[in-house]
PDB file of C-alpha atoms in Angstrom:
ATOM      1  CA  MET A   1      13.115 -53.147  25.494  1.00 64.00           C
ATOM      2  CA  ILE A   2      10.136 -50.994  25.526  1.00 66.00           C
ATOM      3  CA  ARG A   3      12.165 -47.950  26.184  1.00 61.00           C
ATOM      4  CA  LEU A   4      14.261 -48.905  22.985  1.00 52.00           C
ATOM      5  CA  ILE A   5      11.171 -49.231  20.937  1.00 56.00           C
ATOM      6  CA  GLN A   6       9.991 -45.744  22.220  1.00 59.00           C
ATOM      7  CA  GLY A   7      13.265 -44.264  21.412  1.00 54.00           C
ATOM      8  CA  LEU A   8      13.511 -45.720  17.795  1.00 49.00           C
ATOM      9  CA  LEU A   9       9.861 -44.281  17.562  1.00 53.00           C
ATOM     10  CA  ALA A  10      10.505 -40.891  18.808  1.00 55.00           C
ATOM     11  CA  ILE A  11      13.724 -40.834  16.523  1.00 60.00           C
ATOM     12  CA  SER A  12      11.894 -41.838  13.542  1.00 56.00           C
ATOM     13  CA  LEU A  13       9.057 -39.385  14.176  1.00 48.00           C
ATOM     14  CA  VAL A  14      11.610 -36.507  14.421  1.00 49.00           C
ATOM     15  CA  LEU A  15      13.338 -37.586  10.941  1.00 49.00           C
ATOM     16  CA  VAL A  16       9.906 -37.910   9.129  1.00 47.00           C
ATOM     17  CA  LEU A  17       8.703 -34.546  10.519  1.00 48.00           C
ATOM     18  CA  GLY A  18      11.969 -32.841   9.986  1.00 48.00           C
ATOM     19  CA  GLY A  19      11.529 -33.190   6.322  1.00 46.00           C
ATOM     20  CA  CYS A  20       8.029 -31.330   6.161  1.00 42.00           C
ATOM     21  CA  SER A  21       7.645 -27.612   5.911  1.00 38.00           C
ATOM     22  CA  VAL A  22       4.566 -25.733   5.846  1.00 37.00           C
ATOM     23  CA  HIS A  23       4.455 -22.058   4.960  1.00 40.00           C
ATOM     24  CA  TYR A  24       2.119 -20.011   7.049  1.00 37.00           C
ATOM     25  CA  SER A  25       1.278 -16.416   6.743  1.00 44.00           C
ATOM     26  CA  ALA A  26      -1.235 -14.218   8.786  1.00 44.00           C
ATOM     27  CA  SER A  27      -2.600 -13.036   5.494  1.00 49.00           C
ATOM     28  CA  GLY A  28      -3.069 -16.465   3.704  1.00 59.00           C
ATOM     29  CA  ALA A  29      -0.806 -14.948   0.853  1.00 77.00           C
ATOM     30  CA  SER A  30       1.822 -17.516  -0.280  1.00 84.00           C
ATOM     31  CA  ILE A  31       4.710 -15.691  -1.843  1.00 89.00           C
ATOM     32  CA  GLU A  32       7.684 -17.179  -3.521  1.00 89.00           C
ATOM     33  CA  GLN A  33      10.863 -16.888  -1.325  1.00 89.00           C
ATOM     34  CA  GLY A  34      13.088 -14.158  -2.936  1.00 91.00           C
ATOM     35  CA  ALA A  35      10.025 -12.188  -4.334  1.00 94.00           C
ATOM     36  CA  LYS A  36      10.518  -8.868  -3.557  1.00 96.00           C
ATOM     37  CA  THR A  37       8.439  -6.724  -6.388  1.00 97.00           C
ATOM     38  CA  VAL A  38       5.164  -6.334  -8.012  1.00 97.00           C
ATOM     39  CA  ASN A  39       3.737  -4.337 -10.561  1.00 98.00           C
ATOM     40  CA  VAL A  40      -0.169  -3.712 -10.729  1.00 98.00           C
ATOM     41  CA  ARG A  41      -0.557  -1.930 -14.081  1.00 98.00           C
ATOM     42  CA  PHE A  42      -3.395   0.461 -14.526  1.00 98.00           C
ATOM     43  CA  ILE A  43      -6.411  -1.625 -15.340  1.00 97.00           C
ATOM     44  CA  GLU A  44      -7.929  -0.213 -18.542  1.00 97.00           C
ATOM     45  CA  ASN A  45     -11.782   0.147 -19.003  1.00 95.00           C
ATOM     46  CA  ARG A  46     -12.720  -1.418 -22.517  1.00 95.00           C
ATOM     47  CA  ALA A  47     -16.420  -2.099 -21.487  1.00 95.00           C
ATOM     48  CA  PRO A  48     -19.019  -0.500 -23.987  1.00 92.00           C
ATOM     49  CA  ILE A  49     -20.775   1.071 -20.894  1.00 90.00           C
ATOM     50  CA  ASN A  50     -18.511   2.331 -18.195  1.00 87.00           C
ATOM     51  CA  ASN A  51     -18.097   4.257 -15.092  1.00 92.00           C
ATOM     52  CA  PRO A  52     -15.254   6.884 -15.377  1.00 93.00           C
ATOM     53  CA  THR A  53     -13.776   6.144 -12.117  1.00 95.00           C
ATOM     54  CA  LEU A  54     -13.827   2.361 -12.141  1.00 97.00           C
ATOM     55  CA  SER A  55     -10.432   1.689 -13.596  1.00 97.00           C
ATOM     56  CA  GLN A  56      -8.588   4.143 -11.316  1.00 97.00           C
ATOM     57  CA  ASN A  57     -10.449   2.595  -8.181  1.00 97.00           C
ATOM     58  CA  LEU A  58      -9.943  -1.075  -8.964  1.00 98.00           C
ATOM     59  CA  THR A  59      -6.310  -0.591  -9.800  1.00 98.00           C
ATOM     60  CA  GLU A  60      -5.834   1.344  -6.445  1.00 98.00           C
ATOM     61  CA  ARG A  61      -7.757  -1.165  -4.401  1.00 98.00           C
ATOM     62  CA  LEU A  62      -5.510  -3.908  -6.010  1.00 98.00           C
ATOM     63  CA  ARG A  63      -2.379  -2.259  -5.317  1.00 98.00           C
ATOM     64  CA  ASN A  64      -3.402  -1.482  -1.794  1.00 97.00           C
ATOM     65  CA  LYS A  65      -4.325  -5.099  -1.047  1.00 97.00           C
ATOM     66  CA  VAL A  66      -1.340  -6.571  -2.303  1.00 97.00           C
ATOM     67  CA  GLN A  67       0.953  -4.022  -0.272  1.00 96.00           C
ATOM     68  CA  ALA A  68      -1.118  -4.334   3.001  1.00 96.00           C
ATOM     69  CA  GLN A  69      -1.135  -8.051   2.821  1.00 95.00           C
ATOM     70  CA  THR A  70       2.257  -8.986   1.417  1.00 95.00           C
ATOM     71  CA  LYS A  71       5.793  -7.761   1.770  1.00 94.00           C
ATOM     72  CA  LEU A  72       5.891  -6.912  -2.044  1.00 96.00           C
ATOM     73  CA  VAL A  73       6.966  -3.392  -3.059  1.00 96.00           C
ATOM     74  CA  GLN A  74       4.998  -1.873  -5.885  1.00 97.00           C
ATOM     75  CA  ILE A  75       7.415  -0.758  -8.910  1.00 96.00           C
ATOM     76  CA  ASN A  76       5.968   0.716 -11.970  1.00 93.00           C
ATOM     77  CA  GLU A  77       8.298  -0.842 -14.597  1.00 90.00           C
ATOM     78  CA  GLU A  78       8.934  -4.019 -16.364  1.00 89.00           C
ATOM     79  CA  GLY A  79      10.597  -7.105 -14.738  1.00 92.00           C
ATOM     80  CA  ALA A  80       8.613  -7.173 -11.339  1.00 96.00           C
ATOM     81  CA  ASP A  81       8.629 -10.461  -9.725  1.00 97.00           C
ATOM     82  CA  TYR A  82       4.932 -10.412  -9.925  1.00 97.00           C
ATOM     83  CA  GLU A  83       2.760  -8.426 -12.549  1.00 97.00           C
ATOM     84  CA  PHE A  84      -0.964  -8.001 -12.968  1.00 98.00           C
ATOM     85  CA  LYS A  85      -2.524  -6.295 -15.968  1.00 97.00           C
ATOM     86  CA  GLY A  86      -6.051  -6.424 -17.248  1.00 97.00           C
ATOM     87  CA  ASN A  87      -9.240  -4.611 -18.675  1.00 97.00           C
ATOM     88  CA  VAL A  88     -12.696  -4.070 -17.524  1.00 98.00           C
ATOM     89  CA  THR A  89     -14.520  -6.235 -20.490  1.00 97.00           C
ATOM     90  CA  GLY A  90     -18.044  -5.939 -19.018  1.00 97.00           C
ATOM     91  CA  TYR A  91     -20.171  -3.571 -17.240  1.00 97.00           C
ATOM     92  CA  SER A  92     -23.947  -3.846 -17.577  1.00 96.00           C
ATOM     93  CA  PHE A  93     -27.111  -3.342 -15.841  1.00 94.00           C
ATOM     94  CA  SER A  94     -30.022  -5.979 -16.318  1.00 92.00           C
ATOM     95  CA  ASN A  95     -33.331  -6.964 -14.402  1.00 88.00           C
ATOM     96  CA  ALA A  96     -32.608  -9.485 -11.881  1.00 84.00           C
ATOM     97  CA  ALA A  97     -36.066 -10.358 -10.652  1.00 81.00           C
ATOM     98  CA  VAL A  98     -39.468  -9.709 -12.237  1.00 76.00           C
ATOM     99  CA  THR A  99     -42.836  -9.262 -10.378  1.00 73.00           C
ATOM    100  CA  ASN A 100     -45.999 -11.095 -11.464  1.00 69.00           C
ATOM    101  CA  VAL A 101     -46.954  -8.102 -13.564  1.00 71.00           C
ATOM    102  CA  ASP A 102     -43.782  -8.398 -15.907  1.00 70.00           C
ATOM    103  CA  GLN A 103     -42.307  -5.441 -13.974  1.00 73.00           C
ATOM    104  CA  ALA A 104     -38.671  -5.479 -12.788  1.00 77.00           C
ATOM    105  CA  ALA A 105     -38.511  -5.702  -8.972  1.00 86.00           C
ATOM    106  CA  THR A 106     -34.788  -5.845  -8.822  1.00 92.00           C
ATOM    107  CA  SER A 107     -32.097  -4.686 -11.150  1.00 93.00           C
ATOM    108  CA  ARG A 108     -28.421  -5.795 -11.042  1.00 95.00           C
ATOM    109  CA  LEU A 109     -24.987  -4.363 -11.840  1.00 97.00           C
ATOM    110  CA  THR A 110     -22.553  -6.875 -13.333  1.00 97.00           C
ATOM    111  CA  VAL A 111     -18.832  -6.049 -13.632  1.00 98.00           C
ATOM    112  CA  THR A 112     -16.307  -8.333 -15.441  1.00 98.00           C
ATOM    113  CA  ILE A 113     -12.522  -7.969 -15.120  1.00 98.00           C
ATOM    114  CA  SER A 114      -9.927  -9.727 -17.276  1.00 98.00           C
ATOM    115  CA  ILE A 115      -6.482 -10.185 -15.665  1.00 98.00           C
ATOM    116  CA  THR A 116      -3.348 -11.519 -16.684  1.00 98.00           C
ATOM    117  CA  PHE A 117      -0.953 -12.524 -13.641  1.00 97.00           C
ATOM    118  CA  ILE A 118       2.649 -13.068 -14.483  1.00 96.00           C
ATOM    119  CA  LYS A 119       5.217 -14.760 -12.163  1.00 95.00           C
ATOM    120  CA  ARG A 120       8.870 -14.356 -13.142  1.00 95.00           C
ATOM    121  CA  ILE A 121      10.069 -16.342  -9.983  1.00 93.00           C
ATOM    122  CA  GLY A 122       9.534 -19.738  -8.365  1.00 90.00           C
ATOM    123  CA  ASP A 123       7.419 -21.909 -10.695  1.00 89.00           C
ATOM    124  CA  LYS A 124       6.365 -19.292 -13.127  1.00 89.00           C
ATOM    125  CA  LYS A 125       2.800 -20.313 -13.297  1.00 90.00           C
ATOM    126  CA  GLY A 126       0.467 -17.367 -13.771  1.00 94.00           C
ATOM    127  CA  PHE A 127      -2.857 -17.123 -15.331  1.00 96.00           C
ATOM    128  CA  THR A 128      -5.229 -15.205 -17.313  1.00 97.00           C
ATOM    129  CA  GLN A 129      -8.688 -15.325 -16.188  1.00 97.00           C
ATOM    130  CA  SER A 130     -12.132 -13.269 -16.056  1.00 98.00           C
ATOM    131  CA  PHE A 131     -13.658 -12.171 -12.668  1.00 98.00           C
ATOM    132  CA  THR A 132     -17.124 -11.410 -12.534  1.00 98.00           C
ATOM    133  CA  ARG A 133     -19.130  -9.965  -9.643  1.00 98.00           C
ATOM    134  CA  SER A 134     -22.499  -8.409  -9.371  1.00 97.00           C
ATOM    135  CA  ALA A 135     -24.839  -6.632  -6.974  1.00 97.00           C
ATOM    136  CA  ASP A 136     -28.690  -6.212  -6.824  1.00 95.00           C
ATOM    137  CA  PHE A 137     -30.539  -3.051  -6.113  1.00 94.00           C
ATOM    138  CA  SER A 138     -34.215  -2.016  -6.390  1.00 91.00           C
ATOM    139  CA  ALA A 139     -35.617  -1.406  -9.681  1.00 89.00           C
ATOM    140  CA  SER A 140     -37.454   1.743  -8.479  1.00 88.00           C
ATOM    141  CA  ALA A 141     -33.975   3.375  -7.950  1.00 91.00           C
ATOM    142  CA  LEU A 142     -32.047   4.947 -10.784  1.00 91.00           C
ATOM    143  CA  PRO A 143     -28.806   3.132 -11.632  1.00 92.00           C
ATOM    144  CA  SER A 144     -26.776   6.508 -11.396  1.00 91.00           C
ATOM    145  CA  THR A 145     -27.641   7.138  -7.887  1.00 94.00           C
ATOM    146  CA  VAL A 146     -26.865   3.548  -6.499  1.00 95.00           C
ATOM    147  CA  GLU A 147     -23.870   2.632  -9.013  1.00 96.00           C
ATOM    148  CA  ASN A 148     -20.998   4.066  -7.100  1.00 95.00           C
ATOM    149  CA  ASN A 149     -22.182   2.700  -3.811  1.00 96.00           C
ATOM    150  CA  LEU A 150     -22.542  -0.843  -5.122  1.00 97.00           C
ATOM    151  CA  LEU A 151     -19.017  -0.529  -6.799  1.00 97.00           C
ATOM    152  CA  GLU A 152     -17.444   0.628  -3.584  1.00 97.00           C
ATOM    153  CA  THR A 153     -19.127  -1.450  -1.009  1.00 97.00           C
ATOM    154  CA  THR A 154     -19.811  -4.661  -2.885  1.00 97.00           C
ATOM    155  CA  ILE A 155     -18.324  -5.464  -6.387  1.00 98.00           C
ATOM    156  CA  LEU A 156     -14.714  -3.978  -6.154  1.00 98.00           C
ATOM    157  CA  PRO A 157     -13.838  -5.455  -2.695  1.00 98.00           C
ATOM    158  CA  GLN A 158     -15.166  -8.874  -3.915  1.00 98.00           C
ATOM    159  CA  ILE A 159     -13.333  -8.735  -7.271  1.00 98.00           C
ATOM    160  CA  VAL A 160     -10.079  -7.576  -5.775  1.00 98.00           C
ATOM    161  CA  ASP A 161     -10.590 -10.497  -3.197  1.00 97.00           C
ATOM    162  CA  ASP A 162     -10.955 -12.875  -5.906  1.00 97.00           C
ATOM    163  CA  ILE A 163      -8.027 -11.768  -7.897  1.00 98.00           C
ATOM    164  CA  PHE A 164      -5.616 -11.765  -4.879  1.00 97.00           C
ATOM    165  CA  ASN A 165      -6.634 -15.124  -3.629  1.00 96.00           C
ATOM    166  CA  LYS A 166      -6.285 -16.572  -7.133  1.00 96.00           C
ATOM    167  CA  ALA A 167      -2.838 -15.093  -7.446  1.00 96.00           C
ATOM    168  CA  PHE A 168      -1.461 -15.669  -3.800  1.00 94.00           C
ATOM    169  CA  ALA A 169      -3.812 -18.009  -1.919  1.00 89.00           C
ATOM    170  CA  ASN A 170      -3.148 -21.824  -2.464  1.00 63.00           C
ATOM    171  CA  TRP A 171      -6.458 -23.260  -1.664  1.00 54.00           C
TER     172      TRP A 171
END
């Protein structure tokens, strides 16, 4: 009798779990089955103040991340399964911390990117969202001397991760 109950429980467990499926990937990216292509369009710089290399670097970093962490192939034409397009909408320097003598101790570079993500496959739920990241630096440093390093080491990697995770990670 006990063996019969154990057998029925085992069969029930196999049937219940057999209907469940989980998609795992090493990168954490969740790509629709059948998706093969992506078009990461050039991200234009429309901010009032801008860095001349920002658009190119941001576009290339996003393309490289998508290609490195998914099996999607970059195509430069309409109709890709996934499409990213966007603009740099904000680029500013500001004071982040002030000393007791009303002098800036820390300054901040802030970058805002507006991205539209289009899905033409699966549930077709895309998004339009702004992504903002900033990095602080000593107020005694000239912005022009620290700007490219802050972009390359801090701001762009964080923004690209934010965009990628919003598009492909189901957290």
